[in-house]
Coordinates of C-alpha atoms (C1' of nucleotides) in Angstrom, one line a residue:
Chain I
M355 CA 0.0 0.0 0.0
G356 CA 1.1 3.5 -0.7
K357 CA 0.0 6.7 1.0
E358 CA -2.0 6.2 4.1
I359 CA -4.3 9.0 5.4
T360 CA -5.2 9.3 9.0
K361 CA -9.0 8.8 9.5
R362 CA -11.0 11.9 10.4
E363 CA -12.3 10.4 13.5
T364 CA -8.9 9.3 14.7
D365 CA -7.3 12.7 14.4
Y366 CA -8.9 15.5 12.5
S367 CA -5.9 17.8 12.4
Q368 CA -3.6 15.0 11.2
W369 CA -6.2 14.0 8.6
Y370 CA -6.1 17.6 7.3
N371 CA -2.3 17.7 7.2
D372 CA -2.2 14.3 5.5
I373 CA -4.5 15.3 2.8
I374 CA -2.6 18.4 2.0
L375 CA 0.8 16.8 2.0
K376 CA -0.2 13.5 0.3
A377 CA -2.4 15.0 -2.4
G378 CA 0.5 17.2 -3.2
L379 CA -1.1 20.6 -2.5
A380 CA 1.7 21.9 -0.3
D381 CA 4.8 21.1 1.7
Y382 CA 6.4 22.4 4.8
S383 CA 9.4 24.6 4.1
A384 CA 12.7 25.4 5.7
V385 CA 11.1 28.5 7.2
R386 CA 9.0 28.1 10.2
G387 CA 5.4 28.8 9.5
C388 CA 5.9 29.2 5.8
M389 CA 4.8 26.6 3.3
V390 CA 5.6 25.7 -0.3
I391 CA 2.6 25.6 -2.5
K392 CA 3.2 22.8 -4.9
P393 CA 2.2 22.8 -8.5
Y394 CA -1.1 20.9 -7.9
G395 CA -2.0 23.2 -5.1
F396 CA -1.1 26.2 -7.0
A397 CA -3.1 25.1 -10.0
L398 CA -6.1 25.0 -7.7
W399 CA -5.3 28.5 -6.4
E400 CA -4.9 29.7 -10.0
N401 CA -8.4 28.4 -10.9
M402 CA -9.9 30.1 -7.9
R403 CA -7.9 33.3 -8.5
D404 CA -8.8 33.4 -12.2
Q405 CA -12.5 33.1 -11.4
L406 CA -12.4 35.7 -8.7
D407 CA -10.4 38.0 -10.8
K408 CA -13.0 37.7 -13.6
M409 CA -15.8 38.5 -11.1
F410 CA -13.9 41.6 -9.8
K411 CA -13.4 42.9 -13.3
E412 CA -17.1 42.3 -14.2
T413 CA -18.0 44.5 -11.2
G414 CA -15.7 47.3 -12.5
H415 CA -12.5 46.7 -10.6
Q416 CA -8.9 47.0 -11.9
N417 CA -5.7 45.3 -10.7
A418 CA -2.7 47.3 -9.5
Y419 CA 0.3 46.6 -7.4
F420 CA 1.7 48.3 -4.4
P421 CA 5.0 47.8 -2.6
L422 CA 5.7 44.9 -0.3
F423 CA 7.4 47.3 2.2
I424 CA 5.7 49.9 4.2
P425 CA 7.4 52.7 6.1
K426 CA 7.0 52.0 9.8
S427 CA 5.5 55.4 10.4
F428 CA 2.6 54.6 8.0
L429 CA 1.3 51.8 10.1
S430 CA 0.9 54.0 13.2
K431 CA -1.3 56.6 11.5
E432 CA -4.6 54.8 12.2
A433 CA -4.8 54.0 15.9
A434 CA -7.0 50.9 15.8
H435 CA -5.1 49.6 12.8
V436 CA -1.7 49.8 14.4
E437 CA -3.1 48.2 17.5
G438 CA -4.4 45.3 15.5
F439 CA -1.3 44.5 13.5
A440 CA 1.7 45.8 15.5
K441 CA 2.1 42.4 17.3
E442 CA 2.6 40.4 14.2
C443 CA 4.8 42.5 11.8
A444 CA 8.1 41.5 10.3
V445 CA 10.4 44.4 10.3
V446 CA 13.3 45.2 7.9
T447 CA 16.0 47.0 9.8
H448 CA 19.1 46.6 7.5
Y449 CA 19.9 46.5 3.8
R450 CA 23.2 44.7 3.6
L451 CA 25.1 41.6 4.7
M452 CA 28.8 41.2 5.1
N453 CA 31.4 38.5 6.0
D454 CA 31.8 38.2 9.7
P455 CA 35.3 39.7 10.5
D456 CA 35.5 37.0 13.2
G457 CA 34.9 34.2 10.6
G458 CA 31.4 33.4 11.7
G459 CA 30.0 33.4 8.2
I460 CA 27.7 36.0 6.9
V461 CA 26.3 38.6 9.2
V462 CA 24.2 41.8 9.1
D463 CA 26.3 44.8 8.3
P464 CA 25.8 47.1 11.3
D465 CA 26.6 50.1 9.2
A466 CA 23.7 49.3 6.9
K467 CA 21.0 50.2 9.3
L468 CA 17.9 51.8 7.7
E469 CA 17.1 55.3 8.6
E470 CA 13.4 54.4 8.9
E471 CA 12.6 50.7 9.3
L472 CA 10.3 49.0 6.9
I473 CA 7.4 46.7 7.7
V474 CA 6.6 43.8 5.5
R475 CA 2.9 44.4 4.7
P476 CA 0.4 42.5 6.8
T477 CA -2.2 44.3 4.6
S478 CA -1.9 47.4 2.5
E479 CA -4.4 50.0 3.6
T480 CA -1.7 52.4 4.8
I481 CA 0.6 52.3 1.7
I482 CA -2.5 52.5 -0.5
W483 CA -4.1 55.4 1.2
N484 CA -0.9 57.2 1.3
T485 CA -0.9 56.8 -2.5
Y486 CA -4.6 57.6 -3.0
K487 CA -3.9 61.0 -1.4
T488 CA -2.0 61.8 -4.6
W489 CA -4.7 60.4 -6.9
I490 CA -7.7 62.1 -5.5
Q491 CA -8.6 65.8 -5.6
S492 CA -12.2 65.9 -6.9
Y493 CA -15.3 63.8 -6.9
R494 CA -14.5 63.3 -10.5
D495 CA -11.5 61.1 -9.5
L496 CA -13.9 58.8 -7.7
P497 CA -14.6 56.0 -7.3
I498 CA -11.3 54.2 -7.3
L499 CA -11.9 50.5 -7.6
V500 CA -8.6 48.7 -7.3
N501 CA -7.6 45.2 -6.4
Q502 CA -4.2 43.7 -5.9
W503 CA -3.1 40.1 -5.9
A504 CA -0.2 39.9 -3.4
N505 CA 1.5 38.1 -0.6
V506 CA 1.4 39.4 2.9
V507 CA 3.1 38.5 6.1
R508 CA 1.7 38.1 9.6
W509 CA 3.9 36.7 12.2
E510 CA 1.5 34.3 13.8
M511 CA 2.4 32.3 16.9
R512 CA 0.9 29.1 15.6
T513 CA 0.5 28.2 12.0
R514 CA -1.4 25.6 10.0
L515 CA -1.1 24.7 6.4
F516 CA -3.2 27.1 4.3
L517 CA -5.4 28.1 7.3
R518 CA -2.8 30.3 8.9
T519 CA 0.7 30.6 7.6
T520 CA 3.2 33.4 8.2
E521 CA 3.2 34.4 4.6
F522 CA 0.1 33.9 2.5
L523 CA -1.3 34.8 -0.9
W524 CA -4.5 36.8 -1.2
Q525 CA -6.2 39.6 -3.0
E526 CA -7.0 42.8 -1.3
G527 CA -9.4 45.3 -2.8
H528 CA -9.2 48.9 -1.8
T529 CA -11.8 51.3 -3.0
A530 CA -12.4 55.0 -2.5
H531 CA -15.8 56.7 -2.8
A532 CA -17.5 60.1 -2.7
T533 CA -20.3 59.0 -0.3
S534 CA -20.7 56.8 2.6
Q535 CA -23.6 54.9 1.0
E536 CA -21.5 54.1 -2.1
A537 CA -18.7 52.7 0.1
I538 CA -21.3 50.6 2.0
D539 CA -22.8 49.3 -1.3
E540 CA -19.4 48.4 -2.5
T541 CA -18.6 46.5 0.7
K542 CA -21.9 44.5 0.3
L543 CA -21.4 44.0 -3.4
I544 CA -18.1 42.3 -2.8
L545 CA -19.6 40.2 0.0
D546 CA -22.0 38.9 -2.5
V547 CA -19.2 38.2 -5.0
Y548 CA -17.5 36.2 -2.3
A549 CA -20.6 34.3 -1.3
T550 CA -21.4 33.5 -4.9
F551 CA -17.9 32.4 -5.6
A552 CA -17.9 30.2 -2.5
E553 CA -21.2 28.6 -3.2
E554 CA -21.2 28.3 -7.0
W555 CA -17.5 27.6 -7.6
M556 CA -16.3 26.0 -4.4
S557 CA -19.6 24.3 -3.5
L558 CA -19.1 25.8 -0.1
P559 CA -22.3 27.1 1.6
V560 CA -21.7 30.2 3.6
V561 CA -23.5 32.5 6.0
K562 CA -23.2 36.2 5.2
G563 CA -23.1 38.5 8.2
V564 CA -21.6 41.3 10.2
K565 CA -18.8 40.9 12.8
S566 CA -19.3 42.0 16.3
I567 CA -17.1 44.9 17.4
S568 CA -14.4 42.7 18.9
E569 CA -14.1 40.5 15.8
R570 CA -14.0 43.3 13.3
F571 CA -11.0 44.4 11.3
A572 CA -8.6 46.9 12.9
G573 CA -9.5 50.2 11.4
A574 CA -13.0 49.3 10.0
V575 CA -16.3 50.8 10.9
D576 CA -18.0 47.5 10.0
T577 CA -16.7 44.1 8.9
Y578 CA -18.8 41.9 6.8
C579 CA -17.9 38.2 6.4
I580 CA -18.7 34.9 4.9
E581 CA -18.6 32.1 7.4
A582 CA -18.3 28.4 6.4
L583 CA -18.7 25.3 8.5
M584 CA -16.1 22.5 8.4
Q585 CA -16.8 18.8 8.9
D586 CA -15.5 18.8 12.5
G587 CA -18.2 21.4 13.4
K588 CA -15.8 24.3 13.6
A589 CA -16.5 27.5 11.7
L590 CA -14.0 29.1 9.3
Q591 CA -14.1 32.8 8.3
S592 CA -13.6 32.5 4.6
G593 CA -13.7 36.1 3.4
T594 CA -14.1 39.6 4.8
S595 CA -15.3 42.9 3.3
H596 CA -14.8 46.0 5.4
Y597 CA -16.6 49.3 5.3
L598 CA -13.8 51.7 6.5
G599 CA -15.8 54.9 6.7
Q600 CA -13.4 57.8 6.6
N601 CA -10.9 56.3 9.0
F602 CA -8.1 55.9 6.6
A603 CA -8.9 59.0 4.6
K604 CA -8.6 61.0 7.9
A605 CA -5.4 59.2 8.9
F606 CA -3.8 59.9 5.5
D607 CA -5.5 63.2 4.9
V608 CA -7.3 62.2 1.7
Q609 CA -9.9 64.9 0.9
F610 CA -11.8 65.6 -2.2
T611 CA -14.0 68.5 -3.5
D612 CA -17.6 67.4 -4.0
K613 CA -20.1 68.8 -6.5
E614 CA -21.0 71.6 -4.1
N615 CA -17.3 72.6 -3.9
K616 CA -17.2 71.4 -0.3
L617 CA -14.2 69.6 1.0
D618 CA -14.8 66.2 2.6
Y619 CA -12.8 63.0 3.5
V620 CA -13.1 60.1 1.1
W621 CA -15.1 57.0 2.0
A622 CA -13.5 53.6 1.8
S623 CA -13.8 49.9 1.6
S624 CA -11.3 47.0 1.6
W625 CA -11.9 43.3 1.2
G626 CA -9.9 40.1 0.8
V627 CA -9.9 36.4 0.5
S628 CA -6.8 34.3 0.7
T629 CA -5.2 30.9 0.2
R630 CA -7.1 30.0 3.4
L631 CA -9.9 29.2 1.0
I632 CA -8.0 26.1 0.0
G633 CA -8.1 25.0 3.6
A634 CA -11.8 25.6 3.6
L635 CA -12.1 23.5 0.5
V636 CA -10.2 20.6 2.0
M637 CA -12.1 20.6 5.3
A638 CA -15.5 21.0 3.8
H639 CA -15.6 18.3 1.2
S640 CA -12.8 15.8 1.6
D641 CA -13.1 12.3 3.0
D642 CA -10.9 9.6 4.5
D643 CA -9.7 8.6 1.0
G644 CA -8.4 12.1 0.1
L645 CA -9.4 15.3 -1.5
V646 CA -12.8 15.9 -3.0
L647 CA -12.7 18.8 -5.4
P648 CA -15.6 20.7 -7.0
P649 CA -15.3 20.2 -10.8
K650 CA -15.4 23.9 -11.5
I651 CA -12.1 24.6 -9.8
A652 CA -10.4 21.2 -10.1
P653 CA -7.1 21.3 -11.9
I654 CA -8.0 18.0 -13.5
Q655 CA -11.7 17.4 -14.0
V656 CA -11.5 14.0 -15.7
V657 CA -8.7 11.5 -15.7
I658 CA -8.6 8.6 -18.2
V659 CA -6.8 5.4 -17.2
P660 CA -6.0 2.8 -19.8
I661 CA -6.1 -0.9 -18.9
Y662 CA -4.3 -3.1 -21.3
K663 CA -2.2 -6.2 -21.8
G664 CA 0.5 -5.7 -24.4
D665 CA 1.3 -3.0 -26.9
E666 CA -1.4 -4.0 -29.3
Q667 CA -4.2 -3.3 -26.8
K668 CA -2.5 -0.1 -25.7
K669 CA -2.4 1.1 -29.2
M670 CA -6.1 0.3 -29.7
I671 CA -7.0 2.2 -26.5
D672 CA -4.8 5.1 -27.4
E673 CA -6.7 5.6 -30.7
K674 CA -10.1 5.4 -29.0
V675 CA -9.1 7.8 -26.3
K676 CA -7.6 10.2 -28.8
M677 CA -11.0 10.4 -30.5
F678 CA -13.1 11.3 -27.5
M679 CA -10.4 13.5 -25.9
E680 CA -11.1 15.9 -28.7
D681 CA -14.8 16.0 -27.7
F682 CA -13.8 16.8 -24.1
K683 CA -11.5 19.6 -25.2
A684 CA -14.2 21.0 -27.4
L685 CA -16.5 21.2 -24.4
G686 CA -13.8 22.9 -22.3
V687 CA -13.4 19.9 -20.0
K688 CA -9.9 19.7 -18.4
V689 CA -9.0 16.1 -19.1
K690 CA -5.8 14.1 -18.5
Y691 CA -4.9 10.8 -20.2
D692 CA -2.6 9.0 -17.8
D693 CA -0.9 6.4 -19.9
N694 CA 2.2 6.4 -17.9
D695 CA 3.3 2.8 -17.8
N696 CA 5.2 3.1 -14.5
N697 CA 2.1 2.7 -12.4
R698 CA -0.6 0.1 -12.7
P699 CA -4.3 1.0 -12.9
G700 CA -5.0 0.2 -9.2
W701 CA -2.3 2.6 -8.1
K702 CA -3.7 5.3 -10.4
F703 CA -7.2 4.9 -9.1
A704 CA -6.0 5.4 -5.6
E705 CA -3.8 8.3 -6.5
Y706 CA -6.4 10.3 -8.4
E707 CA -8.9 9.7 -5.6
L708 CA -6.4 11.1 -3.2
K709 CA -6.0 14.1 -5.5
G710 CA -9.7 14.6 -5.6
V711 CA -10.2 14.4 -9.4
P712 CA -14.0 14.5 -9.8
V713 CA -14.3 11.9 -12.6
R714 CA -12.2 8.9 -13.6
I715 CA -12.7 7.0 -16.8
A716 CA -11.2 3.5 -17.1
I717 CA -11.0 2.0 -20.5
G718 CA -9.8 -1.5 -21.5
A719 CA -10.0 -3.8 -24.4
R720 CA -13.2 -5.4 -23.1
D721 CA -14.8 -1.9 -22.9
I722 CA -13.9 -1.1 -26.5
Q723 CA -15.5 -4.3 -27.7
N724 CA -18.7 -3.2 -25.9
N725 CA -18.3 0.5 -27.0
V726 CA -18.3 1.6 -23.3
V727 CA -16.0 2.9 -20.6
E728 CA -16.2 2.7 -16.8
V729 CA -17.0 6.1 -15.3
A730 CA -16.3 6.6 -11.6
R731 CA -17.3 9.7 -9.7
R732 CA -15.1 10.8 -6.8
D733 CA -17.9 12.3 -4.6
T734 CA -20.0 9.2 -4.3
K735 CA -17.5 6.6 -5.5
E736 CA -20.2 5.2 -7.8
K737 CA -19.0 3.4 -10.9
T738 CA -21.1 3.0 -14.1
S739 CA -20.7 1.7 -17.5
V740 CA -21.2 4.5 -20.1
S741 CA -21.5 4.4 -23.8
I742 CA -18.5 5.9 -25.7
D743 CA -21.0 7.5 -28.0
G744 CA -21.6 11.0 -26.6
L745 CA -19.3 10.3 -23.8
A746 CA -18.0 13.9 -23.4
N747 CA -21.5 15.2 -23.2
T748 CA -22.5 12.6 -20.6
V749 CA -19.5 13.4 -18.5
A750 CA -20.0 17.1 -18.8
V751 CA -23.5 16.6 -17.4
L752 CA -22.0 14.4 -14.7
L753 CA -19.5 17.1 -13.7
N754 CA -22.3 19.6 -13.1
D755 CA -24.1 17.0 -11.1
I756 CA -21.1 16.4 -9.0
Q757 CA -20.6 20.2 -8.4
Q758 CA -24.2 20.3 -7.3
N759 CA -24.1 17.2 -5.2
I760 CA -21.0 18.4 -3.3
Y761 CA -22.7 21.6 -2.5
T762 CA -25.9 19.9 -1.4
K763 CA -24.0 17.6 0.8
A764 CA -22.1 20.5 2.5
K765 CA -25.3 22.5 2.8
N766 CA -27.2 19.7 4.4
F767 CA -24.4 19.2 6.9
R768 CA -24.3 22.9 7.6
D769 CA -28.1 23.2 8.0
E770 CA -28.0 20.2 10.4
H771 CA -25.4 22.0 12.4
I772 CA -27.2 25.3 12.9
A773 CA -29.2 25.0 16.1
K774 CA -31.0 27.4 18.4
A775 CA -30.0 27.5 22.1
D776 CA -32.2 29.4 24.6
T777 CA -30.5 28.4 27.8
W778 CA -26.8 28.4 28.9
D779 CA -27.1 24.7 29.5
E780 CA -28.4 24.0 26.1
F781 CA -25.7 26.2 24.6
E782 CA -22.9 24.3 26.2
K783 CA -24.4 20.9 25.5
L784 CA -24.7 21.8 21.8
L785 CA -21.2 23.0 21.6
D786 CA -19.8 19.9 23.1
S787 CA -22.0 17.4 21.4
K788 CA -22.1 18.3 17.7
G789 CA -20.6 21.8 17.4
G790 CA -21.6 23.9 14.5
F791 CA -23.3 27.2 14.6
I792 CA -25.4 28.0 17.5
S793 CA -28.0 30.7 17.1
A794 CA -28.5 32.4 20.5
H795 CA -29.4 35.7 22.1
W796 CA -26.6 38.0 23.3
D797 CA -26.8 41.2 25.2
G798 CA -24.7 43.0 22.7
T799 CA -21.7 43.8 25.0
A800 CA -18.1 42.9 24.4
E801 CA -17.8 41.8 28.0
T802 CA -20.4 39.1 27.6
E803 CA -18.9 38.0 24.3
E804 CA -15.5 37.8 26.0
K805 CA -16.9 35.9 29.0
I806 CA -18.6 33.3 26.7
K807 CA -15.3 32.9 24.8
E808 CA -13.5 32.2 28.1
L809 CA -16.1 29.7 29.2
T810 CA -16.6 27.8 26.0
K811 CA -14.0 28.9 23.4
A812 CA -16.9 29.8 21.2
T813 CA -17.0 33.2 19.6
I814 CA -19.6 35.2 17.7
R815 CA -19.0 34.3 14.1
C816 CA -21.4 36.9 12.8
I817 CA -24.7 38.6 13.0
P818 CA -26.4 37.2 9.9
L819 CA -27.6 39.7 7.3
N820 CA -31.4 40.2 7.2
N821 CA -31.5 38.6 10.6
L822 CA -34.9 38.0 12.1
Q823 CA -35.6 40.6 14.8
E824 CA -37.1 38.9 17.9
E825 CA -37.2 39.7 21.5
G826 CA -35.2 37.4 23.8
K827 CA -32.8 37.1 26.7
C828 CA -29.0 36.9 26.5
I829 CA -27.9 33.3 26.8
L830 CA -25.4 34.2 29.6
T831 CA -26.6 37.3 31.4
G832 CA -30.3 37.1 30.8
K833 CA -30.3 40.8 29.7
P834 CA -32.7 41.8 26.9
S835 CA -31.7 41.1 23.3
K836 CA -33.5 41.9 20.0
E837 CA -31.9 39.3 17.8
R838 CA -30.0 36.1 17.7
V839 CA -26.3 35.9 16.7
L840 CA -24.3 32.9 15.5
F841 CA -21.8 31.4 17.8
A842 CA -19.3 28.7 17.0
R843 CA -15.9 27.4 17.8
A844 CA -13.7 28.6 15.0
Y845 CA -10.4 28.2 13.2
Chain Y
rC1115 C1' 5.4 31.9 25.2
rG1116 C1' 3.4 27.5 28.2
rG1117 C1' 2.2 21.9 27.9
rG1118 C1' 3.2 17.3 25.0
rG1119 C1' 5.7 14.6 21.2
rC1120 C1' 9.6 13.8 17.8
rG1121 C1' 14.6 14.2 15.2
rU1122 C1' 18.4 7.4 12.4
rA1123 C1' 18.6 6.8 3.7
rG1124 C1' 13.7 10.5 -0.2
rC1125 C1' 9.4 8.9 3.4
rG1126 C1' 8.0 5.9 7.7
rU1127 C1' 10.7 3.2 11.4
rA1128 C1' 13.9 -0.7 14.8
rG1129 C1' 18.0 -0.3 17.8
rC1130 C1' 18.9 3.8 22.9
rC1131 C1' 17.0 1.8 29.3
rC1132 C1' 21.7 -2.1 29.6
rG1133 C1' 28.0 1.7 25.0
rG1134 C1' 31.3 -3.1 21.6
rU1135 C1' 31.3 -6.7 14.4
rU1136 C1' 29.4 -4.3 8.3
rA1137 C1' 23.0 0.4 12.0
rU1138 C1' 17.2 -2.9 11.4
rC1139 C1' 12.9 -3.4 8.6
rG1140 C1' 9.0 -1.5 5.2
rC1141 C1' 7.8 1.9 1.3
rG1142 C1' 10.1 4.5 -2.5
rC1143 C1' 14.4 4.7 -6.1
rC1144 C1' 17.7 2.1 -10.2
rA1145 C1' 18.3 -2.5 -13.7
rC1146 C1' 16.0 -6.9 -15.8
rA1147 C1' 12.0 -10.2 -16.3
rU1148 C1' 7.0 -11.5 -15.7
rU1149 C1' 2.7 -8.3 -15.1
rU1150 C1' -1.6 -4.5 -15.9
rG1151 C1' -10.2 -4.3 -14.6
rG1152 C1' -8.6 -1.4 -7.1
rG1153 C1' -2.2 0.8 -4.4
rA1154 C1' 1.8 -6.1 -8.7
rU1155 C1' 5.7 -10.1 -8.1
rG1156 C1' 10.6 -12.0 -8.4
rU1157 C1' 15.9 -11.4 -8.8
rG1158 C1' 19.8 -8.1 -8.4
rG1159 C1' 21.5 -3.1 -6.9
rA1160 C1' 22.3 2.0 -5.1
rG1161 C1' 21.4 5.1 -1.1
rG1162 C1' 23.4 7.0 6.0
rU1163 C1' 27.8 13.7 8.7
rC1164 C1' 22.2 8.4 13.4
rG1165 C1' 19.5 17.0 14.1
rC1166 C1' 24.2 20.1 15.7
rA1167 C1' 28.2 20.9 19.3
rA1168 C1' 31.1 19.8 23.3
rG1169 C1' 32.1 16.1 27.0
rU1170 C1' 32.8 10.9 29.4
rU1171 C1' 35.2 6.4 27.3
rC1172 C1' 40.0 2.2 24.4
rG1173 C1' 35.2 2.6 21.9
rA1174 C1' 29.0 6.7 21.5
rA1175 C1' 23.0 6.3 17.4
rU1176 C1' 23.2 4.5 22.6
rC1177 C1' 25.6 7.9 28.6
rU1178 C1' 26.1 13.6 30.2
rU1179 C1' 25.6 18.8 29.1
rG1180 C1' 24.2 22.7 25.9
rC1181 C1' 22.0 24.2 21.5
rC1182 C1' 18.9 23.9 17.0
rG1183 C1' 14.7 22.4 14.3
rC1184 C1' 9.9 20.4 13.4
rC1185 C1' 4.9 18.6 14.6
rC1186 C1' 0.5 18.5 18.0
rC1187 C1' -2.5 21.1 22.0
rG1188 C1' -3.3 26.1 24.2
rA1189 C1' -3.0 31.7 24.5
rC1190 C1' -3.0 35.3 19.7
rC1191 C1' -5.1 35.8 14.8
rA1192 C1' -7.5 35.7 8.3

RNA sequence: CGGGGCGUAGCGUAGCCCGGUUAUCGCGCCACAUUUGGGAUGUGGAGGUCGCAAGUUCGAAUCUUGCCGCCCCGACCA
C-alpha cells in the first residue's frame, strides 16, 4: 500500500495535514510557519484566482500593485489599525550583509541600518491610502476601484497549512468613494461576490453576516464576512469585506472636493480572500480517501486510465481515447490521459482519488468491444458503464451533477449544524455534542462576548444579514436582546 | 510563550533503558524479467555527517551537558 491518510475520527488535524501533504497541495518549508505551495495546489489556487479576478473585473475593478514594504510610520497613523497589527509584523532594519570579520560566516552589516525601518505588509491599507492621497482631488476622481493580488506576512504564533501561515497569498481590494452609501454598497457587493464564488464555484455554503465589534477588522467601521462550516463542526471565516468609513482618509488626509465645492474626506472599503480558502475546501468536502474537489475549480476534471495487456491493446485504446479526448476539449473539460506505464491501474485509481479528481474513466480492451467505458465519480464513489457515443456530453453533465451534489451535501451538513439555544445549559451541550453554529441571544456587549469565549471557546462568528428581529434574553446574562447571533468554535 | 511529542537513507521506522562486528525493517528509487479491470511479483543493486556541538570512554545512534529544528495542543489571529 502507498499513502495512508489518518482517518478523520482518529485525528482530524492529522487528517487535514495528511490530505494536503499527500495530495501534493503543499509542503512544509525550511522557514517556520511558511509553506511551499506545490504545482497541484497552485493550479487549484490559480483556478480560484482566475474566477475571482474575472468577477472583480465584471464588477468594475482593476488590478494594480503596491509595494511589499511599508514605512513603519505609516502603520501607526490609524490608531486601531496599528493596535491590530503591531504584534505580528516582520520588520526590515538593515539592507546589507557582510562577511563576519571573526569568521562566523555572513552577518548583518551594522553600518547598513535603515534610517526608517520598513514593515513587510500585513495588509496594504496604509501604503495604498498614502498613494490615494495623490490620486484624489475631486469627486471626478472617484470612485477608485482597485484590487491587488499579493503576498502578505503576519507573524502568527501558531501556523497551520493554508489556514494560517506566516506568509500567505491573497487579493486585497481597496476602494475610494464620494459617499458613505456608495462605500457601504461596494462592501456589500463584494460580500455577494465572495458568497457567490464560495457557493457556486467551491460548492461551499456560507453565512453572510456582520462581525461583532471585537471581531472586526482593525480600522474598520463594519466588517462583513462569509462564514463556512467545516466537517468537524468548527467555523471558518472565509472572506471579509470592510466598510472603512473615513478612518483611513482621515489618517492619511485624503480629501476631495464634492459637487458643491465642499471639502470632505473620502469614504472607503477594503476586502480580501486568501489561500485560506484552500483550507476551507479541504475541510468542507474531503473524506478519508483524500481530497474531493468541486469540478469547477479542479485542476484536472477528468482522468482517463487505460487498462491493457501488451502494446497491441494499448495502441487500440490510445486511438479510441484520442477520439473522445477531442470532444472533451471542445466542451472545455480539463482532461488528462494518464498512460504512464510506470504505475498500474489500481495505483492510479487510488492516486487520483487522493488528489480529488472528480471523474475517472477507465478503458480497457473489453470496454472497447462493448463500446463503453467505466466512469467513476469521486464524490459518491459510484461506478457506471457509459457508452462511448456521446461520452464527453454525458461526462459534462455528470460534472455539473457532482458540483451540485458536493454543494448539497455540504449544505445539508451545515443546516443540520445550525441549532438554536435558549439556555446556557443547552448552549454548552450543543457546543460539546455536535458543534456547528449556535443561534442564540446575546446582550450586545463585548464583556459578555469575552466571557462566553473564556467559558466555552466559542466566539460570535457573525450577526447574519437580514437577521430576524425577535425579543429574547441573553444566553449568559439574561439581559434583553433583540436578535440572535451565530456562535461557534472557529479556526 | 506554556504543555506534550519527535529528530536514524527521499518517506516511515527498529536499535537507545543495559555503550562493543558491516546500524534494522518496510515503502520509495535504479536494472532486468514476468505483469496491468482497485495501491503487482521476483531477482539483483544504489542510497546513512544516526539534528548540531562539546564532554565521558580504548570505543558513542546509545551515557552527560548545551543548543537547534519540526509537529500536535493552548494563549494570539484571516
